[in-house]
Short mmCIF file of C-alpha atoms and ligand atoms in Angstrom, two decimals:
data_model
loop_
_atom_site.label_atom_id
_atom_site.label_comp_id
_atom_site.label_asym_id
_atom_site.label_seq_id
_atom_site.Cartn_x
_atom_site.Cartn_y
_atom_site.Cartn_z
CA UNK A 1 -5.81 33.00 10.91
CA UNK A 2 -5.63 30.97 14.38
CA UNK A 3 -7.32 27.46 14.62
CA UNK A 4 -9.40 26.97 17.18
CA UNK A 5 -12.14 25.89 16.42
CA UNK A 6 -13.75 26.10 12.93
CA UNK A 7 -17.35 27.88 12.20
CA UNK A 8 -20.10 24.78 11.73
CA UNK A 9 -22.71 24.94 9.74
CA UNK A 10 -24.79 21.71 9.98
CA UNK A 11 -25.94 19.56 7.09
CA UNK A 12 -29.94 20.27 7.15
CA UNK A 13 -30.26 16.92 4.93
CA UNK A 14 -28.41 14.59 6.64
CA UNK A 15 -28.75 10.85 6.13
CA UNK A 16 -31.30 9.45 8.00
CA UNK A 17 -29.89 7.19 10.68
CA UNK A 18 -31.93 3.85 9.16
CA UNK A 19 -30.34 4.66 6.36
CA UNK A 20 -26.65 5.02 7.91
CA UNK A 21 -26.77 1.62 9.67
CA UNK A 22 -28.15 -0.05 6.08
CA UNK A 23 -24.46 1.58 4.79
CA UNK A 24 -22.15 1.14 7.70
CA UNK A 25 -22.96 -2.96 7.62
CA UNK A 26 -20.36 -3.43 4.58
CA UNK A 27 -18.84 -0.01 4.05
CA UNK A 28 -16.19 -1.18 2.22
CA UNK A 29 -13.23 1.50 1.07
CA UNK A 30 -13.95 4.81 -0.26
CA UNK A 31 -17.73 4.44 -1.23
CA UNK A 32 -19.68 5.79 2.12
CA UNK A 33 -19.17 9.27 3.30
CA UNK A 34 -20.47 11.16 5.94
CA UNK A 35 -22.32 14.18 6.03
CA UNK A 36 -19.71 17.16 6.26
CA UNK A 37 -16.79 18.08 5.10
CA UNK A 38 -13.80 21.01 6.03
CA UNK A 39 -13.10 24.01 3.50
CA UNK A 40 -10.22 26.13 4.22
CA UNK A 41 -9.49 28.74 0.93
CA UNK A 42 -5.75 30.53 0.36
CA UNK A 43 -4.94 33.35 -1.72
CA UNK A 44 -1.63 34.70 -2.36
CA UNK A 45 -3.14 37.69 -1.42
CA UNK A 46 -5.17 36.42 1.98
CA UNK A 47 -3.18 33.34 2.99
CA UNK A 48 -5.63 30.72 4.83
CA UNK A 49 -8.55 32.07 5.01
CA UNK A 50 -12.25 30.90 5.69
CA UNK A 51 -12.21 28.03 7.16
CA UNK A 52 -15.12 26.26 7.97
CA UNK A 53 -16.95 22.45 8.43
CA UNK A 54 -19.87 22.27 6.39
CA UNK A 55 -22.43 20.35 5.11
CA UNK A 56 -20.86 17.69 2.42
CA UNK A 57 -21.54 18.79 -1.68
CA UNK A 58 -20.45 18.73 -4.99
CA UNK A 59 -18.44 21.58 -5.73
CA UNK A 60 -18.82 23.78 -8.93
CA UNK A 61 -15.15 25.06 -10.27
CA UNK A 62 -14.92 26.64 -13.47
CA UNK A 63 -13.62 24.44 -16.63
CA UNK A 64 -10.13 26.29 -16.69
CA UNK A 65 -9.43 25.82 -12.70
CA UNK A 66 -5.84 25.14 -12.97
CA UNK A 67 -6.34 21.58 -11.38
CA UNK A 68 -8.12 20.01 -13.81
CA UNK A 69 -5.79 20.87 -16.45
CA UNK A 70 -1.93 20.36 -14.52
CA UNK A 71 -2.71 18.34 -11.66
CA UNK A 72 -1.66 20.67 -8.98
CA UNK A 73 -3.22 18.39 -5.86
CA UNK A 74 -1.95 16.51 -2.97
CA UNK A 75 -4.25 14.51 -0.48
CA UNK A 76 -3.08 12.31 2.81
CA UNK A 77 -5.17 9.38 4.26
CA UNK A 78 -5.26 8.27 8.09
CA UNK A 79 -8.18 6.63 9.60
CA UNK A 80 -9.99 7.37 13.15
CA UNK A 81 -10.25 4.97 15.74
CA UNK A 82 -12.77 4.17 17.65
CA UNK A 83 -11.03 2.99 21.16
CA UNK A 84 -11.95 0.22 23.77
CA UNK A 85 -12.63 2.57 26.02
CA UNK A 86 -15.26 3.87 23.52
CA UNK A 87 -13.41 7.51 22.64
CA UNK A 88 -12.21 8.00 19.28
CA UNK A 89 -8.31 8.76 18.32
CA UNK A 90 -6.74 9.65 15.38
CA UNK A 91 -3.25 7.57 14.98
CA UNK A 92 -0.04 10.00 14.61
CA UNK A 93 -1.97 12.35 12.45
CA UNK A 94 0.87 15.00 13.41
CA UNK A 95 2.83 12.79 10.56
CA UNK A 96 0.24 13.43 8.36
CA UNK A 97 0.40 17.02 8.65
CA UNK A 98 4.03 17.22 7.77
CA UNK A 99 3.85 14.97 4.76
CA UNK A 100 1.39 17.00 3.45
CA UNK A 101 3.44 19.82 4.07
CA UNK A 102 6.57 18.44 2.04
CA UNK A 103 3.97 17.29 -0.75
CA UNK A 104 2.95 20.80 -1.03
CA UNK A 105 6.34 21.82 -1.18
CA UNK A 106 7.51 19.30 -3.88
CA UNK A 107 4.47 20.27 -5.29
CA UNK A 108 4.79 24.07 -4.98
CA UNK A 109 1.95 24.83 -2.77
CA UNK A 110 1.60 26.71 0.32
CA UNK A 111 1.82 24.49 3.49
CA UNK A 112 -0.71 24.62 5.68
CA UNK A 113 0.00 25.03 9.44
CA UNK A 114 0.00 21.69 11.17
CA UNK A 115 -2.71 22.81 13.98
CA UNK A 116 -5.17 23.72 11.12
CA UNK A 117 -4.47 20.83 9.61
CA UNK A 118 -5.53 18.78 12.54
CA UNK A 119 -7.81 20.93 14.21
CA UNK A 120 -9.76 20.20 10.79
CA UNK A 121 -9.41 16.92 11.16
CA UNK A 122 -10.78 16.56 14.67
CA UNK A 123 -13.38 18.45 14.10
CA UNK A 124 -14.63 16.27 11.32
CA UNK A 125 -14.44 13.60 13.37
CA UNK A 126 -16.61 15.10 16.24
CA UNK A 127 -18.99 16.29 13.86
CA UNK A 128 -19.56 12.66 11.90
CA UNK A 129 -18.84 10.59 14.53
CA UNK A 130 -22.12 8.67 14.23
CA UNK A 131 -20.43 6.89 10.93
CA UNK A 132 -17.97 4.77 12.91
CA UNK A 133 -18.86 0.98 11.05
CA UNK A 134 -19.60 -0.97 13.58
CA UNK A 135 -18.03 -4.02 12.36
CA UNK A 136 -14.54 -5.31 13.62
CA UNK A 137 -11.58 -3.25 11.81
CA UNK A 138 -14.24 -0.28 11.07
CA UNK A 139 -12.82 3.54 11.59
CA UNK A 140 -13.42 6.36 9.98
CA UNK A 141 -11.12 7.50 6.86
CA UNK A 142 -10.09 10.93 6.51
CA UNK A 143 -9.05 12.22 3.48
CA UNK A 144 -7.21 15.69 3.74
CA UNK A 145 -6.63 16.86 -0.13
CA UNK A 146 -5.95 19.96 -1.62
CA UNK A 147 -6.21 21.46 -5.67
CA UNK A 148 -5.22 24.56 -7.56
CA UNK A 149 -7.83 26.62 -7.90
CA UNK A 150 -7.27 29.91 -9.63
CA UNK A 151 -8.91 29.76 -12.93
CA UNK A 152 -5.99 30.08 -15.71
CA UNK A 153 -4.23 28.26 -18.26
CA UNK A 154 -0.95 29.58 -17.90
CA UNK A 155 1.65 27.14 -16.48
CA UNK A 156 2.50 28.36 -13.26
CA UNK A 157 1.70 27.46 -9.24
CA UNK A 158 -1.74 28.38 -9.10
CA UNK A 159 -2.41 32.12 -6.71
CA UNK A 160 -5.50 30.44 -5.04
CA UNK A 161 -5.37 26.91 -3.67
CA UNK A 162 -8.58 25.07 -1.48
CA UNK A 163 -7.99 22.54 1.21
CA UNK A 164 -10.64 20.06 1.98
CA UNK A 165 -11.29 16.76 4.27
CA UNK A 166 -13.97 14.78 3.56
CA UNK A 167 -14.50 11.52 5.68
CA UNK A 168 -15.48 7.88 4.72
CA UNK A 169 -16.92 4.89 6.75
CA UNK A 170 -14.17 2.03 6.11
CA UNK A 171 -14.07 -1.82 6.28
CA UNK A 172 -11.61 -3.70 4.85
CA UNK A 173 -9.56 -2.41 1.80
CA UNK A 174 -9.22 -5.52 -0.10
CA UNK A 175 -12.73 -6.62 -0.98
CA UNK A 176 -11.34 -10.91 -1.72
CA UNK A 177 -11.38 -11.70 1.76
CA UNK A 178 -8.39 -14.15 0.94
CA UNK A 179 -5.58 -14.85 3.51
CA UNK A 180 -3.11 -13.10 1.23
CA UNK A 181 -2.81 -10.83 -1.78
CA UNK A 182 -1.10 -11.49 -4.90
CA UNK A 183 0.95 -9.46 -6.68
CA UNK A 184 1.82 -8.19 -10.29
CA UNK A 185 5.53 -7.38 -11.39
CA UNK A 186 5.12 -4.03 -13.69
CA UNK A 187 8.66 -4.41 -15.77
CA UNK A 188 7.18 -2.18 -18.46
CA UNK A 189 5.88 0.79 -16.36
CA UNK A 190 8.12 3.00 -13.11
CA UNK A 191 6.09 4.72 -10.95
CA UNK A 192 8.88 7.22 -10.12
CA UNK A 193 12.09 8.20 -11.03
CA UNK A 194 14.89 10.27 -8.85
CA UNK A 195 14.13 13.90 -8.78
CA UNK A 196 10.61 13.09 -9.33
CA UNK A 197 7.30 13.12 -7.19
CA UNK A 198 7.55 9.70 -6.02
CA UNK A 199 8.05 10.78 -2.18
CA UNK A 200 4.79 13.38 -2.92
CA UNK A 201 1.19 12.08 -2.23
CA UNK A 202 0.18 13.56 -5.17
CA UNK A 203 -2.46 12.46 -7.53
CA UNK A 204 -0.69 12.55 -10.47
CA UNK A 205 1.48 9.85 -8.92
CA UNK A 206 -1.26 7.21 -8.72
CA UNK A 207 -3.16 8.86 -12.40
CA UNK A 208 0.36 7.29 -13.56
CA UNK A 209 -0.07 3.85 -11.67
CA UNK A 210 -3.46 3.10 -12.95
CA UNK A 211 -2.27 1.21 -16.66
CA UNK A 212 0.10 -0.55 -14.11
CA UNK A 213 -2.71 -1.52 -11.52
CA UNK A 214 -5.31 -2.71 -14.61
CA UNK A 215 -2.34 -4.64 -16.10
CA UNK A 216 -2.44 -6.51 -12.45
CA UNK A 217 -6.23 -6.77 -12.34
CA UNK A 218 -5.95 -8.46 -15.76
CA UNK A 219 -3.40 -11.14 -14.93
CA UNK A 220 -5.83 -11.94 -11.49
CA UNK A 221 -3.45 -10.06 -8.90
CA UNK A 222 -4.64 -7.65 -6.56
CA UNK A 223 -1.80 -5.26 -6.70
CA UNK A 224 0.98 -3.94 -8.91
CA UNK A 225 4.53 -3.70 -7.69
CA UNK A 226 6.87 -0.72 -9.53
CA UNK A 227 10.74 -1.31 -9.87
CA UNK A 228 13.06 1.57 -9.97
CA UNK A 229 13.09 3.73 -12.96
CA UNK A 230 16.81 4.03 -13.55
CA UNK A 231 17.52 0.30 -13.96
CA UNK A 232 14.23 -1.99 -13.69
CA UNK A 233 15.71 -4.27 -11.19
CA UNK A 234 15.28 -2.33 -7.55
CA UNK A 235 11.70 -3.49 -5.59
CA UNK A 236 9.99 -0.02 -4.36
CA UNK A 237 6.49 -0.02 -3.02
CA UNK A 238 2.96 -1.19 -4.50
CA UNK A 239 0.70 1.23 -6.10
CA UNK A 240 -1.02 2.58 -2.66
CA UNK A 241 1.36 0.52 -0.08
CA UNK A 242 5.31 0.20 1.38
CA UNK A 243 6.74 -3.59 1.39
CA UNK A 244 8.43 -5.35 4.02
CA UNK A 245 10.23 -9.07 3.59
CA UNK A 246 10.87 -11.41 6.92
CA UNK A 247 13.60 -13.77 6.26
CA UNK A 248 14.56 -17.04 8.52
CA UNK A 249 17.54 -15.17 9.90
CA UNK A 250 15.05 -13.07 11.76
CA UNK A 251 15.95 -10.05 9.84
CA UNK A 252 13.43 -7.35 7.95
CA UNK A 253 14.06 -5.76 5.16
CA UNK A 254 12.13 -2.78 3.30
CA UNK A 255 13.64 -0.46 0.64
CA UNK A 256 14.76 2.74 1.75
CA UNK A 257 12.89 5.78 1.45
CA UNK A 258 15.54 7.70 -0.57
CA UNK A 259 13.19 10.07 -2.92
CA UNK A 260 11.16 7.75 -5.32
CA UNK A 261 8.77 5.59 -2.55
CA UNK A 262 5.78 7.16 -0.29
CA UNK A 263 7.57 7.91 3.87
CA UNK A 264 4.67 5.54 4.85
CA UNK A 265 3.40 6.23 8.67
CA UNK A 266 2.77 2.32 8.84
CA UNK A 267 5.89 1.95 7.07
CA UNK A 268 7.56 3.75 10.28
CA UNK A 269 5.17 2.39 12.94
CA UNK A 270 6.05 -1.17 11.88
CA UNK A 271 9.58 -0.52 11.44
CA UNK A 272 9.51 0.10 15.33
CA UNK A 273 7.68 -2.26 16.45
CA UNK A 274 9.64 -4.73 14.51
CA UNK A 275 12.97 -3.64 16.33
CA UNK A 276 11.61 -3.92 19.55
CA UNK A 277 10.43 -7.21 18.90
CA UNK A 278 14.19 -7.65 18.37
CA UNK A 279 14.10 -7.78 14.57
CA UNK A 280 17.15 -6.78 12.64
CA UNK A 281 15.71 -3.79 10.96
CA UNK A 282 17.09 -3.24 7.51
CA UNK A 283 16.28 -0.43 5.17
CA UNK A 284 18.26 -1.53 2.21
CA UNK A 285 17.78 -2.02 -1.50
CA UNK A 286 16.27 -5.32 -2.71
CA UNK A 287 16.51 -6.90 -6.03
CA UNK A 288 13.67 -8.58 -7.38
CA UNK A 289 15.63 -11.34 -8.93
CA UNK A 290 16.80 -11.96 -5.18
CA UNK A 291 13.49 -11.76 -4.29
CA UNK A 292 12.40 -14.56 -6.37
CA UNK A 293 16.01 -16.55 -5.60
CA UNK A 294 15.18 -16.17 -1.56
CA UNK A 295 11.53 -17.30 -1.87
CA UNK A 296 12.50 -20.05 -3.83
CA UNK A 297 14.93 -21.23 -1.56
CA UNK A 298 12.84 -20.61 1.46
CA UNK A 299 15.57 -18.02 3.23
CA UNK A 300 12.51 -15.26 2.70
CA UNK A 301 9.27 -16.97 4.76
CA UNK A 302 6.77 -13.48 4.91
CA UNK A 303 6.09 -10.56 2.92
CA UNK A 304 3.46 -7.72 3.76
CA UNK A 305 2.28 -4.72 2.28
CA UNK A 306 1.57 -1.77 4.57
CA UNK A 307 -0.38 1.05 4.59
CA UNK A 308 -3.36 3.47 6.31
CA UNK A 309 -6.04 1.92 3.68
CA UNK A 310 -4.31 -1.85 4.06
CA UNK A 311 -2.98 -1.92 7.75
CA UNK A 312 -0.90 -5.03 7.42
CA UNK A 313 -1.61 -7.06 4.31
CA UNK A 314 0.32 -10.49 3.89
CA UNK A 315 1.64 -10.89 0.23
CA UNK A 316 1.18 -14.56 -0.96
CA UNK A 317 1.70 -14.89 -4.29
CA UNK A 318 4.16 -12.63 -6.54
CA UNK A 319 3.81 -13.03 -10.66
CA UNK A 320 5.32 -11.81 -13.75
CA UNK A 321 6.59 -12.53 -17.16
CA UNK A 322 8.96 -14.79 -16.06
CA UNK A 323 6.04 -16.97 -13.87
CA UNK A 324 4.65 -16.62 -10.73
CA UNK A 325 6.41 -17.53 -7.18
CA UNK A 326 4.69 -18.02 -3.84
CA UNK A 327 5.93 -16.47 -0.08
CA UNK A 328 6.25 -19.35 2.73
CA UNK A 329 2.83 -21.40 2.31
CA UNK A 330 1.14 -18.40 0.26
CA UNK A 331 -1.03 -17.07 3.44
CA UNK A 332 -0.62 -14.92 6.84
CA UNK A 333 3.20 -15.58 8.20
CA UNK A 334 2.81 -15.67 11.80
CA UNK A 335 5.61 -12.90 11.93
CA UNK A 336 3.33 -10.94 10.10
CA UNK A 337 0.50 -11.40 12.35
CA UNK A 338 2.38 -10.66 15.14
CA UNK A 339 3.04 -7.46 14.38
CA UNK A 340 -0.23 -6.97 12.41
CA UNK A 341 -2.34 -7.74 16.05
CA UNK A 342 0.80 -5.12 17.85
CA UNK A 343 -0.12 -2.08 15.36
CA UNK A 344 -4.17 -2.86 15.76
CA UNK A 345 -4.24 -3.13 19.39
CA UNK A 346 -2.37 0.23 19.74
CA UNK A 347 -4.47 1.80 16.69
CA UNK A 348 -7.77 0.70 18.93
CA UNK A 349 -6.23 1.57 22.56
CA UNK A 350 -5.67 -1.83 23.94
CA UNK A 351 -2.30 -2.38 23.88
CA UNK A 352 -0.41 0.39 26.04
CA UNK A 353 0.78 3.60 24.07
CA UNK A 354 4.56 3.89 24.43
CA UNK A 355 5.34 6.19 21.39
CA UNK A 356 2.56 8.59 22.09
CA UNK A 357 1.08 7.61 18.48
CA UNK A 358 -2.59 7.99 19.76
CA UNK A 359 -4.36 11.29 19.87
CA UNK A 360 -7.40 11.15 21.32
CA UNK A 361 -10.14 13.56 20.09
CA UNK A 362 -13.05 13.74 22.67
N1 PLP B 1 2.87 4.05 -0.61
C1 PLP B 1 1.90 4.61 -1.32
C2 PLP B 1 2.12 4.84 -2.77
C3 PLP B 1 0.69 4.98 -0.69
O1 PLP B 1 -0.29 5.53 -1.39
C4 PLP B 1 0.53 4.74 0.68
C5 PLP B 1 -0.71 5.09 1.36
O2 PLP B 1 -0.87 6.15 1.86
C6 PLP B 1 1.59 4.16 1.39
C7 PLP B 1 2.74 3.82 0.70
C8 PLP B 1 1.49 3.92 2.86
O3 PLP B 1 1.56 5.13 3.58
P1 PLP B 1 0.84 5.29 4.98
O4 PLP B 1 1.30 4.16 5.81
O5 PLP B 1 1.33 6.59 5.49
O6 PLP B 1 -0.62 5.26 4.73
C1 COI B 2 -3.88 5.16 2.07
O1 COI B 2 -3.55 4.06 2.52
O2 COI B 2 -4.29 6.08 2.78
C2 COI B 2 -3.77 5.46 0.67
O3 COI B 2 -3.77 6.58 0.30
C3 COI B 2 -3.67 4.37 -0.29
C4 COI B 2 -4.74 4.40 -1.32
C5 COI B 2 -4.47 3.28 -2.25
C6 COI B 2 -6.11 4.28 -0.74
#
């Protein structure tokens, strides 16, 4: 099928708009959605088929739909803007297309064309574009997400698949309101190992980072951070964000995206922003006894995490087993800021677009 525009049917219960502005005052992550949602099916027999925005709903699936039972599912996230000039944008959603297409690959799922996969996005947008916070860092949060669903037991890449987006009013995704987040060192958990699923968005990956992320909660941090698989020494990423270390040289570092971390979009938008800031730009490995050696002795001064839910989140604290070490003075570098205000103010059209990273929807 082509993808212009999708067939609408409108929710005829929508939430009444007192009612909207009572949930769009603290939205939050992931706990106010809006009133539609997109459906696209596939069959190996019909390909994408009936695709369609909708009013939001549960869905019924029967207890042997293959997803519940092997975890055949990917999803993306990426947020819409809205801009100074008061139209809304989504920010290089084109990227998020084609990671969901190598997810479904890895994961061995059709991929969906990249115009449905934005025309369903736009349209979802348009459609709930009344549940824009209206708070400072407020957008809209899409996530795109798709399941096995033929109904069998049998081990094997599901026949029937169903693609959905579903959207959610966002605030801020760390609820502490602290300068910084700290961090947990998981030495007894790996998130992902080479020839594994750790460059999918798949839901299976972060099913496997949840003992990791409670272990963190426990020991007061806000985040876990996983170390290679192969030899428990190599940084990677956080449980839903990429890492990136400033040291006094002027140089960034961030681990290389070589098969077991997430190709994060913010990863990649920061990474350029960074060099023409005149950064060194490094994509190398990074030890995390070096880590703790360089903050220590003061040669590392910032750390952020990055991500669509987190934007750009300064790291403050880092703790393990062997004790706990602090970045700099433990809040927002002003490195980190820097390119923290750069990303926003393109995200919300007020710094000029150079990279053509904003695609505006209306
Ligand atoms: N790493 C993981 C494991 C993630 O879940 C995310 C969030 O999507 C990221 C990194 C950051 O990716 P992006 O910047 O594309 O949102
Ligand atoms: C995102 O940033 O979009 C993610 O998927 C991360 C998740 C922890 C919310």
């Amino acid at each position: 099928m082509t993808s212009g525009a999708f067939p609408f049917e409108a929710n005829p219960n929508p939430v009444d708009a007192a009612e909207r502005a009572a949930r769009l005052v603290d939205p939050g992550f992931g706990r106010v959605f809006t009133d539609h949602m997109v459906t696209i099916r596939y069959s190996d027999a019909k390909g994408w088929h009936d695709a369609k925005v909708g009013p939001r709903a549960p869905l019924t699936l029967d207890p042997a739909t293959a997803v519940l039972h092997y975890a055949q599912e990917i999803f993306e996230g990426l947020k819409a803007y809205r801009l100074a000039d008061g139209s809304m944008a989504l920010f290089r959603p084109e990227q998020n297309a084609r990671r969901f297409q190598r997810s479904a690959k890895r994961l061995a799922m059709p991929e969906l064309p990249e115009e449905m996969f934005l025309q369903a996005c736009r349209q979802l947008v348009q459609v709930d574009k009344d549940w824009f916070p209206p708070i400072d860092g407020g957008s809209i949060y899409l996530r795109p997400f798709m399941i096995a669903s033929e109904v069998f037991l049998g081990v094997k890449p599901s026949a029937e698949y169903l693609f959905m987006v579903i959207a959610s009013s966002a605030g801020n995704y760390f609820k502490s309101g602290a300068p910084a987040i700290s961090i947990w060192v998981s030495e007894q958990y790996t998130r992902a190992a080479r020839g594994g699923t750790g460059a999918a968005k798949c839901g299976g990956n972060y099913a496997a980072s949840l003992v990791a992320q409670s272990e963190a909660i426990r020991e007061g941090c806000d985040q876990v951070v996983f170390l290679d698989a192969a030899e428990h020494r190599w940084v990677e990423e956080l449980g839903g964000m990429n890492l990136v270390f400033l040291f006094d040289d002027g140089s960034l570092l961030t681990p290389p995206t070589d098969g077991t971390i997430l190709e994060g979009i913010t990863r990649d938008s920061v990474l350029t922003l960074a060099r023409e800031q005149g950064l060194n730009v490094r994509e190398e490995r990074y030890a995390m006894d070096q880590w703790r050696a360089d903050a220590e002795s003061g040669r590392l001064v910032e750390v952020f995490a990055c991500g669509t839910a987190a934007v750009v989140t300064p790291v403050g604290t880092v703790k393990s087993t062997q004790g706990a070490f602090t970045i700099g003075a433990g809040g927002a570098g002003q490195m980190t800021q820097k390119i923290r205000t750069k990303l926003v103010d393109i995200q919300r059209g007020v710094a000029a677009d150079t990279h053509g990273w904003v695609q505006r929807i209306d």
